[in-house]
Amino acid sequence: MSGGRILPVILPPGARGATGGPWRAPTLRARHGAVLVLALLLAVGAAEAAAEPGRPSILGTLWRWTPLLLEGFVFNIAISLLAMAIGTVAGLAVGLGLISPNPGVRGVSWCLTQLFRNAPWLVLLFFVMFLLPFEFRVGGVTIPFPGWIKATLGFALPVMANTAEIVRGAIQSIPYGQWEAAESLAFSRRRTLWTIILPQCVKRMLPPWMNLYSLVAMATVQASVVGVTEMLTLVSEVHAAEGGRPELLAPLYGYALLCFFLYCYPIGRLTARLERRFQVRI
Amino acid sequence: MRRSLIALAALAAAALPAAASADVLDKVKERGTLVVGVKTDYKPFGFRDPSGAIIGIEPDLAADVAKKLGVKLELVSVVSANRMEFLRQGKIDLMIATMSDKPERRKVVQVIEPLYYSDAVNVMLSDKVKVTKWEQLKGAKLCGTTGAFYNKDVATQYGPEIISFDGSEKPLIALQQGNCIGYLYDQTFIAGKLLDAEWKGYHMPLPGIMETPWAMAVAPGEDRFAKLMSDLTKEWMKTGRIVELEKKWGVKPTEYSERMYKEYKGS
Protein backbone atom coordinates (compact mmCIF):
# COMPACT_ATOMS: atom_id res chain seq x y z
CA MET A 1 0.00 0.00 0.00
CA SER A 2 2.83 2.35 -0.80
CA GLY A 3 0.67 4.69 -2.96
CA GLY A 4 -2.14 4.67 -0.44
CA ARG A 5 -4.55 3.49 -3.14
CA ILE A 6 -7.13 0.89 -2.18
CA LEU A 7 -7.21 -1.96 -4.67
CA PRO A 8 -10.65 -2.35 -6.25
CA VAL A 9 -11.13 -5.87 -4.94
CA ILE A 10 -13.38 -5.61 -1.96
CA LEU A 11 -14.91 -2.15 -2.26
CA PRO A 12 -17.74 -1.35 0.12
CA PRO A 13 -21.14 -1.29 -1.65
CA GLY A 14 -22.09 2.07 -3.06
CA ALA A 15 -18.51 3.18 -3.50
CA ARG A 16 -18.51 2.28 -7.14
CA GLY A 17 -17.62 5.20 -9.34
CA ALA A 18 -15.09 6.45 -6.85
CA THR A 19 -12.49 4.47 -8.71
CA GLY A 20 -13.02 6.14 -12.07
CA GLY A 21 -16.18 4.50 -13.38
CA PRO A 22 -19.04 6.70 -14.61
CA TRP A 23 -20.50 8.99 -12.02
CA ARG A 24 -24.22 9.42 -11.88
CA ALA A 25 -25.34 12.34 -14.01
CA PRO A 26 -27.53 14.90 -12.28
CA THR A 27 -31.23 14.59 -13.10
CA LEU A 28 -33.90 17.21 -13.58
CA ARG A 29 -36.09 17.55 -10.50
CA ALA A 30 -39.07 19.60 -9.44
CA ARG A 31 -36.85 21.88 -7.41
CA HIS A 32 -35.26 23.06 -10.63
CA GLY A 33 -38.68 24.35 -11.60
CA ALA A 34 -38.77 26.19 -8.30
CA VAL A 35 -35.44 27.78 -9.22
CA LEU A 36 -36.97 28.86 -12.52
CA VAL A 37 -39.96 30.43 -10.76
CA LEU A 38 -37.56 32.18 -8.41
CA ALA A 39 -35.54 33.48 -11.35
CA LEU A 40 -38.74 34.80 -12.99
CA LEU A 41 -39.77 36.51 -9.75
CA LEU A 42 -36.29 38.02 -9.46
CA ALA A 43 -36.53 39.30 -13.03
CA VAL A 44 -39.94 40.77 -12.22
CA GLY A 45 -38.54 42.31 -9.06
CA ALA A 46 -35.61 43.83 -10.92
CA ALA A 47 -37.93 45.16 -13.61
CA GLU A 48 -40.26 46.53 -10.96
CA ALA A 49 -37.32 48.33 -9.37
CA ALA A 50 -36.15 49.71 -12.72
CA ALA A 51 -39.63 50.96 -13.56
CA GLU A 52 -40.56 54.45 -12.60
CA PRO A 53 -43.34 54.85 -10.06
CA GLY A 54 -46.84 55.42 -11.32
CA ARG A 55 -46.64 52.79 -14.03
CA PRO A 56 -48.58 49.53 -14.10
CA SER A 57 -46.82 46.77 -12.18
CA ILE A 58 -45.04 44.01 -14.08
CA LEU A 59 -46.95 41.20 -12.37
CA GLY A 60 -50.21 42.98 -13.08
CA THR A 61 -49.20 43.32 -16.71
CA LEU A 62 -48.33 39.62 -16.96
CA TRP A 63 -51.60 38.72 -15.31
CA ARG A 64 -53.62 40.92 -17.67
CA TRP A 65 -52.12 39.24 -20.72
CA THR A 66 -52.17 35.71 -19.30
CA PRO A 67 -55.39 34.54 -21.03
CA LEU A 68 -54.04 35.58 -24.44
CA LEU A 69 -50.57 34.13 -23.83
CA LEU A 70 -52.00 30.83 -22.60
CA GLU A 71 -54.26 30.72 -25.65
CA GLY A 72 -51.09 30.91 -27.70
CA PHE A 73 -49.50 28.20 -25.60
CA VAL A 74 -52.45 25.88 -26.19
CA PHE A 75 -51.76 26.43 -29.86
CA ASN A 76 -48.16 25.31 -29.39
CA ILE A 77 -49.39 22.16 -27.68
CA ALA A 78 -51.94 21.50 -30.42
CA ILE A 79 -49.29 21.88 -33.12
CA SER A 80 -46.89 19.57 -31.28
CA LEU A 81 -49.52 16.87 -30.59
CA LEU A 82 -50.80 16.87 -34.14
CA ALA A 83 -47.31 16.89 -35.65
CA MET A 84 -46.39 14.02 -33.35
CA ALA A 85 -49.46 11.98 -34.34
CA ILE A 86 -48.94 12.47 -38.07
CA GLY A 87 -45.17 12.02 -37.82
CA THR A 88 -45.47 8.85 -35.75
CA VAL A 89 -47.84 7.10 -38.13
CA ALA A 90 -45.73 8.08 -41.14
CA GLY A 91 -42.51 7.30 -39.25
CA LEU A 92 -43.71 3.80 -38.40
CA ALA A 93 -44.29 3.15 -42.08
CA VAL A 94 -40.92 4.59 -43.09
CA GLY A 95 -39.17 2.73 -40.24
CA LEU A 96 -40.62 -0.57 -41.40
CA GLY A 97 -39.62 0.41 -44.92
CA LEU A 98 -36.03 0.77 -43.74
CA ILE A 99 -35.88 -2.96 -42.94
CA SER A 100 -38.04 -4.08 -45.86
CA PRO A 101 -36.85 -7.00 -47.98
CA ASN A 102 -37.57 -4.90 -51.08
CA PRO A 103 -34.44 -2.85 -51.97
CA GLY A 104 -36.52 -0.14 -53.68
CA VAL A 105 -38.66 0.49 -50.59
CA ARG A 106 -35.52 0.38 -48.44
CA GLY A 107 -33.83 2.97 -50.63
CA VAL A 108 -36.76 5.39 -50.66
CA SER A 109 -37.25 5.04 -46.91
CA TRP A 110 -33.56 5.62 -46.35
CA CYS A 111 -33.61 8.76 -48.49
CA LEU A 112 -36.67 10.14 -46.68
CA THR A 113 -35.12 9.42 -43.31
CA GLN A 114 -31.78 10.97 -44.11
CA LEU A 115 -33.30 14.02 -45.80
CA PHE A 116 -35.76 14.94 -43.08
CA ARG A 117 -33.61 13.90 -40.14
CA ASN A 118 -30.61 15.95 -41.17
CA ALA A 119 -32.28 19.09 -42.52
CA PRO A 120 -32.67 21.96 -40.04
CA TRP A 121 -36.26 22.06 -38.81
CA LEU A 122 -36.61 25.72 -39.62
CA VAL A 123 -35.60 25.09 -43.22
CA LEU A 124 -38.28 22.41 -43.54
CA LEU A 125 -40.75 24.79 -41.98
CA PHE A 126 -39.97 27.49 -44.53
CA PHE A 127 -40.33 25.03 -47.38
CA VAL A 128 -43.72 23.85 -46.21
CA MET A 129 -44.96 27.37 -45.45
CA PHE A 130 -44.13 28.83 -48.82
CA LEU A 131 -44.65 25.85 -51.12
CA LEU A 132 -48.09 24.79 -49.95
CA PRO A 133 -51.12 26.92 -50.90
CA PHE A 134 -53.17 28.72 -48.23
CA GLU A 135 -56.39 27.14 -49.50
CA PHE A 136 -57.41 24.58 -52.07
CA ARG A 137 -60.55 23.77 -53.96
CA VAL A 138 -62.07 20.31 -54.04
CA GLY A 139 -65.11 20.14 -56.30
CA GLY A 140 -66.02 23.82 -55.96
CA VAL A 141 -65.63 23.89 -52.17
CA THR A 142 -62.80 26.03 -50.90
CA ILE A 143 -61.01 24.45 -48.00
CA PRO A 144 -58.74 26.81 -46.11
CA PHE A 145 -55.29 25.59 -45.28
CA PRO A 146 -54.18 27.88 -42.45
CA GLY A 147 -50.58 28.58 -41.51
CA TRP A 148 -50.63 26.56 -38.31
CA ILE A 149 -51.68 23.40 -40.18
CA LYS A 150 -48.85 23.98 -42.61
CA ALA A 151 -46.47 24.44 -39.69
CA THR A 152 -47.81 21.19 -38.21
CA LEU A 153 -46.94 19.38 -41.43
CA GLY A 154 -43.53 21.05 -41.37
CA PHE A 155 -42.87 19.64 -37.90
CA ALA A 156 -44.34 16.24 -38.79
CA LEU A 157 -41.60 15.68 -41.38
CA PRO A 158 -38.63 15.59 -38.98
CA VAL A 159 -40.77 13.70 -36.48
CA MET A 160 -41.41 11.10 -39.16
CA ALA A 161 -37.72 10.69 -39.94
CA ASN A 162 -36.70 10.48 -36.28
CA THR A 163 -39.49 8.03 -35.47
CA ALA A 164 -38.38 5.90 -38.40
CA GLU A 165 -34.91 5.66 -36.88
CA ILE A 166 -36.36 4.87 -33.48
CA VAL A 167 -38.46 2.07 -35.00
CA ARG A 168 -35.54 0.67 -36.96
CA GLY A 169 -33.24 0.77 -33.92
CA ALA A 170 -35.78 -0.94 -31.71
CA ILE A 171 -36.42 -3.72 -34.23
CA GLN A 172 -32.72 -4.32 -34.66
CA SER A 173 -32.21 -4.42 -30.90
CA ILE A 174 -34.41 -7.54 -30.62
CA PRO A 175 -32.07 -10.55 -30.68
CA TYR A 176 -31.92 -12.06 -34.15
CA GLY A 177 -32.52 -15.50 -32.72
CA GLN A 178 -36.17 -14.59 -32.27
CA TRP A 179 -36.59 -14.17 -36.01
CA GLU A 180 -34.96 -17.53 -36.60
CA ALA A 181 -37.07 -19.19 -33.92
CA ALA A 182 -40.23 -17.72 -35.42
CA GLU A 183 -39.21 -18.85 -38.87
CA SER A 184 -38.57 -22.38 -37.64
CA LEU A 185 -42.08 -22.36 -36.18
CA ALA A 186 -43.41 -21.45 -39.66
CA PHE A 187 -44.44 -17.87 -38.82
CA SER A 188 -44.61 -15.65 -41.88
CA ARG A 189 -42.37 -12.57 -41.93
CA ARG A 190 -45.36 -10.29 -41.45
CA ARG A 191 -46.69 -12.28 -38.51
CA THR A 192 -43.28 -12.42 -36.90
CA LEU A 193 -42.99 -8.68 -37.18
CA TRP A 194 -46.46 -7.76 -35.93
CA THR A 195 -47.01 -10.38 -33.22
CA ILE A 196 -43.50 -11.08 -31.95
CA ILE A 197 -41.04 -8.31 -32.72
CA LEU A 198 -43.05 -5.06 -32.63
CA PRO A 199 -44.85 -5.73 -29.32
CA GLN A 200 -41.44 -6.04 -27.70
CA CYS A 201 -40.28 -2.90 -29.47
CA VAL A 202 -43.04 -0.70 -28.09
CA LYS A 203 -41.56 -0.44 -24.64
CA ARG A 204 -38.09 0.13 -26.03
CA MET A 205 -39.34 2.87 -28.35
CA LEU A 206 -41.43 4.66 -25.74
CA PRO A 207 -38.67 6.59 -23.91
CA PRO A 208 -36.88 7.94 -27.01
CA TRP A 209 -40.24 8.69 -28.60
CA MET A 210 -41.35 10.74 -25.61
CA ASN A 211 -38.00 12.46 -25.64
CA LEU A 212 -38.66 13.37 -29.26
CA TYR A 213 -42.03 14.74 -28.24
CA SER A 214 -40.43 17.08 -25.71
CA LEU A 215 -38.13 18.33 -28.43
CA VAL A 216 -41.06 18.91 -30.80
CA ALA A 217 -43.05 20.75 -28.14
CA MET A 218 -40.15 23.11 -27.56
CA ALA A 219 -39.44 23.48 -31.28
CA THR A 220 -42.97 24.72 -32.03
CA VAL A 221 -41.94 28.26 -31.09
CA GLN A 222 -40.01 28.30 -34.37
CA ALA A 223 -43.39 28.64 -36.07
CA SER A 224 -43.35 32.28 -34.92
CA VAL A 225 -40.64 32.92 -37.51
CA VAL A 226 -42.97 31.96 -40.36
CA GLY A 227 -45.90 34.02 -39.11
CA VAL A 228 -47.97 31.56 -37.05
CA THR A 229 -49.57 33.30 -34.09
CA GLU A 230 -48.33 31.02 -31.30
CA MET A 231 -47.02 31.89 -27.86
CA LEU A 232 -43.72 33.45 -28.86
CA THR A 233 -45.36 35.63 -31.51
CA LEU A 234 -47.86 36.80 -28.92
CA VAL A 235 -45.10 37.48 -26.39
CA SER A 236 -43.45 39.90 -28.79
CA GLU A 237 -46.80 41.44 -29.73
CA VAL A 238 -47.65 41.90 -26.07
CA HIS A 239 -44.27 43.55 -25.60
CA ALA A 240 -45.10 45.94 -28.44
CA ALA A 241 -48.58 46.64 -27.07
CA GLU A 242 -47.03 47.50 -23.70
CA GLY A 243 -44.97 50.19 -25.37
CA GLY A 244 -41.85 48.07 -25.92
CA ARG A 245 -40.48 48.73 -22.44
CA PRO A 246 -37.12 46.94 -22.23
CA GLU A 247 -37.59 45.94 -18.59
CA LEU A 248 -40.59 43.82 -19.65
CA LEU A 249 -38.50 41.55 -21.89
CA ALA A 250 -37.06 39.27 -19.21
CA PRO A 251 -40.35 38.74 -17.34
CA LEU A 252 -42.32 38.12 -20.54
CA TYR A 253 -39.92 35.62 -22.06
CA GLY A 254 -39.30 34.09 -18.63
CA TYR A 255 -43.03 33.52 -18.40
CA ALA A 256 -42.98 31.63 -21.71
CA LEU A 257 -40.00 29.61 -20.48
CA LEU A 258 -41.89 28.64 -17.35
CA CYS A 259 -44.93 27.50 -19.34
CA PHE A 260 -42.77 25.20 -21.43
CA PHE A 261 -40.97 23.89 -18.37
CA LEU A 262 -44.22 23.10 -16.59
CA TYR A 263 -45.43 21.23 -19.66
CA CYS A 264 -42.26 19.36 -20.56
CA TYR A 265 -41.04 18.53 -17.04
CA PRO A 266 -43.66 15.85 -16.30
CA ILE A 267 -42.97 14.31 -19.70
CA GLY A 268 -39.27 14.21 -18.90
CA ARG A 269 -39.93 12.61 -15.51
CA LEU A 270 -42.24 10.02 -17.02
CA THR A 271 -39.67 9.22 -19.71
CA ALA A 272 -36.99 8.70 -17.07
CA ARG A 273 -39.30 6.40 -15.13
CA LEU A 274 -40.19 4.36 -18.18
CA GLU A 275 -36.51 4.15 -19.08
CA ARG A 276 -35.72 2.72 -15.67
CA ARG A 277 -38.60 0.28 -15.87
CA PHE A 278 -37.74 -1.02 -19.32
CA GLN A 279 -34.01 -1.07 -18.68
CA VAL A 280 -32.38 -4.19 -20.08
CA ARG A 281 -30.81 -5.87 -17.09
CA ILE A 282 -27.69 -7.89 -17.55
CA MET B 1 -45.41 8.20 -47.42
CA ARG B 2 -44.83 8.26 -51.12
CA ARG B 3 -48.52 8.17 -51.70
CA SER B 4 -49.12 11.07 -49.33
CA LEU B 5 -46.42 13.10 -51.04
CA ILE B 6 -48.13 12.54 -54.36
CA ALA B 7 -51.43 13.51 -52.77
CA LEU B 8 -49.88 16.69 -51.44
CA ALA B 9 -48.44 17.54 -54.82
CA ALA B 10 -51.86 16.95 -56.39
CA LEU B 11 -53.48 19.24 -53.83
CA ALA B 12 -50.92 21.91 -54.54
CA ALA B 13 -51.59 21.64 -58.24
CA ALA B 14 -55.36 21.76 -57.73
CA ALA B 15 -55.02 24.90 -55.65
CA LEU B 16 -53.01 26.89 -58.16
CA PRO B 17 -55.93 27.89 -60.39
CA ALA B 18 -57.85 28.97 -57.28
CA ALA B 19 -55.15 31.53 -56.48
CA ALA B 20 -55.36 33.02 -59.94
CA SER B 21 -59.15 33.40 -60.06
CA ALA B 22 -61.01 36.32 -61.58
CA ASP B 23 -61.90 39.34 -59.51
CA VAL B 24 -61.15 39.72 -55.84
CA LEU B 25 -64.23 41.91 -55.27
CA ASP B 26 -66.53 39.12 -56.48
CA LYS B 27 -64.68 36.68 -54.30
CA VAL B 28 -65.06 38.93 -51.25
CA LYS B 29 -68.81 39.33 -51.88
CA GLU B 30 -69.25 35.61 -52.40
CA ARG B 31 -67.30 34.81 -49.25
CA GLY B 32 -69.04 37.55 -47.28
CA THR B 33 -65.75 38.46 -45.62
CA LEU B 34 -62.99 40.89 -46.46
CA VAL B 35 -59.58 39.67 -45.33
CA VAL B 36 -57.17 42.50 -44.52
CA GLY B 37 -53.55 42.08 -43.53
CA VAL B 38 -52.48 44.44 -40.73
CA LYS B 39 -49.56 44.76 -38.34
CA THR B 40 -49.93 43.50 -34.78
CA ASP B 41 -46.76 44.92 -33.28
CA TYR B 42 -46.97 48.56 -34.30
CA LYS B 43 -48.73 50.59 -31.67
CA PRO B 44 -51.00 52.48 -32.28
CA PHE B 45 -51.33 51.57 -35.97
CA GLY B 46 -52.00 47.90 -35.37
CA PHE B 47 -51.59 46.02 -32.09
CA ARG B 48 -53.39 43.56 -29.82
CA ASP B 49 -55.56 44.22 -26.80
CA PRO B 50 -55.55 41.74 -23.89
CA SER B 51 -58.47 39.82 -25.42
CA GLY B 52 -56.31 39.12 -28.46
CA ALA B 53 -58.31 41.34 -30.81
CA ILE B 54 -56.31 43.42 -33.28
CA ILE B 55 -56.98 47.13 -32.82
CA GLY B 56 -55.55 50.46 -33.95
CA ILE B 57 -55.74 53.00 -36.75
CA GLU B 58 -55.24 50.52 -39.59
CA PRO B 59 -57.77 47.96 -38.30
CA ASP B 60 -60.24 50.87 -38.09
CA LEU B 61 -59.55 51.78 -41.71
CA ALA B 62 -59.99 48.12 -42.65
CA ALA B 63 -63.35 48.15 -40.88
CA ASP B 64 -64.37 51.15 -42.99
CA VAL B 65 -63.57 49.23 -46.16
CA ALA B 66 -65.56 46.19 -45.03
CA LYS B 67 -68.49 48.44 -44.12
CA LYS B 68 -68.35 50.06 -47.54
CA LEU B 69 -68.43 46.65 -49.22
CA GLY B 70 -71.16 45.45 -46.88
CA VAL B 71 -69.21 42.39 -45.77
CA LYS B 72 -67.69 41.13 -42.55
CA LEU B 73 -64.08 41.90 -41.70
CA GLU B 74 -61.34 39.44 -40.93
CA LEU B 75 -57.94 40.74 -39.85
CA VAL B 76 -54.81 38.72 -40.48
CA SER B 77 -51.57 39.50 -38.67
CA VAL B 78 -48.76 40.18 -41.12
CA VAL B 79 -45.09 41.11 -40.76
CA SER B 80 -42.88 42.96 -43.22
CA ALA B 81 -41.41 39.70 -44.52
CA ASN B 82 -44.70 38.11 -45.56
CA ARG B 83 -47.20 40.93 -46.24
CA MET B 84 -46.57 41.19 -49.99
CA GLU B 85 -46.37 37.41 -50.36
CA PHE B 86 -49.75 37.00 -48.62
CA LEU B 87 -51.28 39.55 -50.95
CA ARG B 88 -49.96 37.86 -54.07
CA GLN B 89 -51.07 34.44 -52.85
CA GLY B 90 -54.55 35.80 -52.19
CA LYS B 91 -54.38 34.94 -48.50
CA ILE B 92 -55.30 38.57 -47.83
CA ASP B 93 -57.41 40.76 -50.11
CA LEU B 94 -56.02 44.07 -48.96
CA MET B 95 -52.90 45.16 -47.14
CA ILE B 96 -52.89 48.09 -44.73
CA ALA B 97 -49.66 47.35 -42.90
CA THR B 98 -47.44 50.43 -42.44
CA MET B 99 -45.70 49.71 -45.74
CA SER B 100 -43.51 52.53 -47.07
CA ASP B 101 -44.06 53.26 -50.73
CA LYS B 102 -40.99 52.15 -52.68
CA PRO B 103 -40.52 51.67 -56.44
CA GLU B 104 -39.45 48.04 -56.12
CA ARG B 105 -42.55 47.29 -54.08
CA ARG B 106 -44.75 48.80 -56.76
CA LYS B 107 -43.47 46.12 -59.11
CA VAL B 108 -44.75 43.39 -56.81
CA VAL B 109 -48.10 44.70 -55.58
CA GLN B 110 -50.61 47.29 -56.74
CA VAL B 111 -50.35 50.44 -54.64
CA ILE B 112 -53.46 52.52 -53.92
CA GLU B 113 -53.24 56.19 -54.87
CA PRO B 114 -53.53 58.63 -53.18
CA LEU B 115 -51.25 57.32 -50.43
CA TYR B 116 -53.28 57.10 -47.25
CA TYR B 117 -50.68 58.07 -44.69
CA SER B 118 -47.15 59.20 -44.28
CA ASP B 119 -44.39 58.67 -41.81
CA ALA B 120 -41.85 61.44 -41.36
CA VAL B 121 -38.72 62.29 -39.45
CA ASN B 122 -39.24 64.01 -36.13
CA VAL B 123 -37.68 64.66 -32.74
CA MET B 124 -38.92 63.59 -29.35
CA LEU B 125 -38.03 66.34 -26.90
CA SER B 126 -38.42 66.94 -23.22
CA ASP B 127 -41.32 69.26 -22.39
CA LYS B 128 -38.73 71.69 -21.06
CA VAL B 129 -37.33 72.22 -24.56
CA LYS B 130 -39.54 74.77 -26.25
CA VAL B 131 -38.90 74.97 -29.97
CA THR B 132 -41.14 75.60 -32.94
CA LYS B 133 -38.67 75.42 -35.80
CA TRP B 134 -36.02 72.88 -36.79
CA GLU B 135 -33.49 75.67 -37.12
CA GLN B 136 -33.64 76.23 -33.37
CA LEU B 137 -31.97 72.86 -32.87
CA LYS B 138 -28.68 74.20 -34.22
CA GLY B 139 -25.80 73.01 -32.05
CA ALA B 140 -28.12 70.96 -29.80
CA LYS B 141 -27.24 67.36 -28.96
CA LEU B 142 -29.72 64.84 -30.37
CA CYS B 143 -29.68 61.08 -29.93
CA GLY B 144 -30.19 59.04 -33.07
CA THR B 145 -30.23 55.49 -34.37
CA THR B 146 -27.17 54.30 -36.25
CA GLY B 147 -27.90 53.74 -39.91
CA ALA B 148 -31.02 55.91 -40.19
CA PHE B 149 -30.73 57.46 -43.64
CA TYR B 150 -31.78 60.94 -42.50
CA ASN B 151 -29.25 61.45 -39.70
CA LYS B 152 -26.70 63.06 -41.96
CA ASP B 153 -29.21 65.17 -43.90
CA VAL B 154 -30.73 66.58 -40.73
CA ALA B 155 -27.28 67.34 -39.31
CA THR B 156 -26.13 69.24 -42.38
CA GLN B 157 -29.44 71.01 -42.95
CA TYR B 158 -30.34 72.09 -39.42
CA GLY B 159 -27.03 71.76 -37.59
CA PRO B 160 -27.72 69.61 -34.52
CA GLU B 161 -25.00 67.31 -33.24
CA ILE B 162 -26.23 63.72 -33.57
CA ILE B 163 -25.00 61.02 -31.20
CA SER B 164 -25.83 57.63 -32.71
CA PHE B 165 -26.75 54.42 -30.89
CA ASP B 166 -27.72 50.95 -32.11
CA GLY B 167 -31.41 50.15 -32.28
CA SER B 168 -34.16 52.28 -30.76
CA GLU B 169 -33.91 51.34 -27.07
CA LYS B 170 -30.40 52.62 -26.40
CA PRO B 171 -30.97 56.17 -27.70
CA LEU B 172 -34.15 56.34 -25.63
CA ILE B 173 -32.24 55.39 -22.49
CA ALA B 174 -29.57 57.95 -23.37
CA LEU B 175 -32.32 60.55 -23.71
CA GLN B 176 -33.72 59.67 -20.29
CA GLN B 177 -30.26 59.90 -18.78
CA GLY B 178 -29.80 63.34 -20.23
CA ASN B 179 -27.04 62.58 -22.75
CA CYS B 180 -29.00 64.52 -25.34
CA ILE B 181 -32.04 66.77 -25.44
CA GLY B 182 -34.05 64.79 -27.98
CA TYR B 183 -34.35 61.64 -30.06
CA LEU B 184 -34.36 61.95 -33.83
CA TYR B 185 -36.36 59.09 -35.34
CA ASP B 186 -39.47 58.00 -37.27
CA GLN B 187 -42.46 60.12 -36.33
CA THR B 188 -44.84 57.16 -36.10
CA PHE B 189 -42.49 55.44 -33.67
CA ILE B 190 -42.24 58.53 -31.47
CA ALA B 191 -46.02 58.96 -31.61
CA GLY B 192 -46.39 55.40 -30.32
CA LYS B 193 -43.89 55.99 -27.52
CA LEU B 194 -45.63 59.16 -26.40
CA LEU B 195 -48.77 57.08 -25.70
CA ASP B 196 -46.87 55.28 -22.97
CA ALA B 197 -46.88 56.67 -19.42
CA GLU B 198 -43.10 56.28 -19.34
CA TRP B 199 -42.75 59.21 -21.73
CA LYS B 200 -44.96 61.64 -19.92
CA GLY B 201 -43.02 64.87 -19.88
CA TYR B 202 -41.88 64.48 -23.47
CA HIS B 203 -43.43 65.88 -26.61
CA MET B 204 -43.01 66.25 -30.36
CA PRO B 205 -43.46 69.96 -31.07
CA LEU B 206 -41.85 70.19 -34.51
CA PRO B 207 -43.51 69.48 -37.86
CA GLY B 208 -42.37 66.23 -39.48
CA ILE B 209 -39.82 66.49 -42.28
CA MET B 210 -38.67 64.16 -45.08
CA GLU B 211 -41.97 62.37 -45.45
CA THR B 212 -42.01 58.68 -46.33
CA PRO B 213 -45.54 57.92 -47.45
CA TRP B 214 -47.19 54.62 -46.58
CA ALA B 215 -49.14 52.67 -49.16
CA MET B 216 -52.12 50.37 -48.98
CA ALA B 217 -51.95 47.66 -51.60
CA VAL B 218 -54.02 45.06 -53.45
CA ALA B 219 -52.87 42.15 -55.55
CA PRO B 220 -51.54 43.08 -59.00
CA GLY B 221 -54.23 43.29 -61.67
CA GLU B 222 -57.10 43.96 -59.26
CA ASP B 223 -57.97 47.23 -60.97
CA ARG B 224 -61.63 47.32 -59.95
CA PHE B 225 -60.78 46.91 -56.26
CA ALA B 226 -57.89 49.39 -56.58
CA LYS B 227 -60.28 51.97 -58.07
CA LEU B 228 -62.76 51.44 -55.25
CA MET B 229 -60.00 51.79 -52.66
CA SER B 230 -58.68 54.89 -54.36
CA ASP B 231 -62.14 56.52 -54.21
CA LEU B 232 -62.53 55.49 -50.59
CA THR B 233 -59.13 56.97 -49.69
CA LYS B 234 -60.17 60.28 -51.26
CA GLU B 235 -63.35 60.14 -49.26
CA TRP B 236 -61.35 59.57 -46.06
CA MET B 237 -59.25 62.60 -46.86
CA LYS B 238 -62.30 64.67 -47.70
CA THR B 239 -64.09 63.85 -44.47
CA GLY B 240 -60.98 64.07 -42.33
CA ARG B 241 -61.38 60.46 -41.31
CA ILE B 242 -57.65 59.84 -40.94
CA VAL B 243 -57.08 62.92 -38.78
CA GLU B 244 -60.07 61.80 -36.72
CA LEU B 245 -58.57 58.34 -36.25
CA GLU B 246 -55.20 59.80 -35.28
CA LYS B 247 -56.94 61.80 -32.58
CA LYS B 248 -58.97 58.77 -31.49
CA TRP B 249 -55.77 56.75 -30.95
CA GLY B 250 -53.93 59.62 -29.28
CA VAL B 251 -51.52 60.46 -32.08
CA LYS B 252 -50.70 64.03 -32.94
CA PRO B 253 -52.06 64.48 -36.51
CA THR B 254 -49.25 64.35 -39.04
CA GLU B 255 -48.50 67.17 -41.44
CA TYR B 256 -49.36 64.83 -44.27
CA SER B 257 -52.84 63.86 -43.11
CA GLU B 258 -53.73 67.46 -42.24
CA ARG B 259 -52.46 68.66 -45.61
CA MET B 260 -54.47 65.99 -47.44
CA TYR B 261 -57.56 66.86 -45.42
CA LYS B 262 -57.16 70.53 -46.36
CA GLU B 263 -56.52 69.68 -49.99
CA TYR B 264 -59.52 67.39 -50.44
CA LYS B 265 -61.97 69.09 -48.09
CA GLY B 266 -63.30 71.47 -50.72
CA SER B 267 -63.39 68.97 -53.58
XYZ file of N, CA and C in Angstrom, chain B residues 82 150 223 259:
12
model
N -43.715 38.921 -44.842
C -44.704 38.109 -45.559
C -45.892 38.894 -46.111
N -31.589 59.484 -42.583
C -31.784 60.937 -42.505
C -30.860 61.611 -41.513
N -57.733 45.816 -60.692
C -57.974 47.229 -60.975
C -59.284 47.738 -60.381
N -52.579 68.034 -44.291
C -52.464 68.662 -45.606
C -53.464 68.031 -46.586
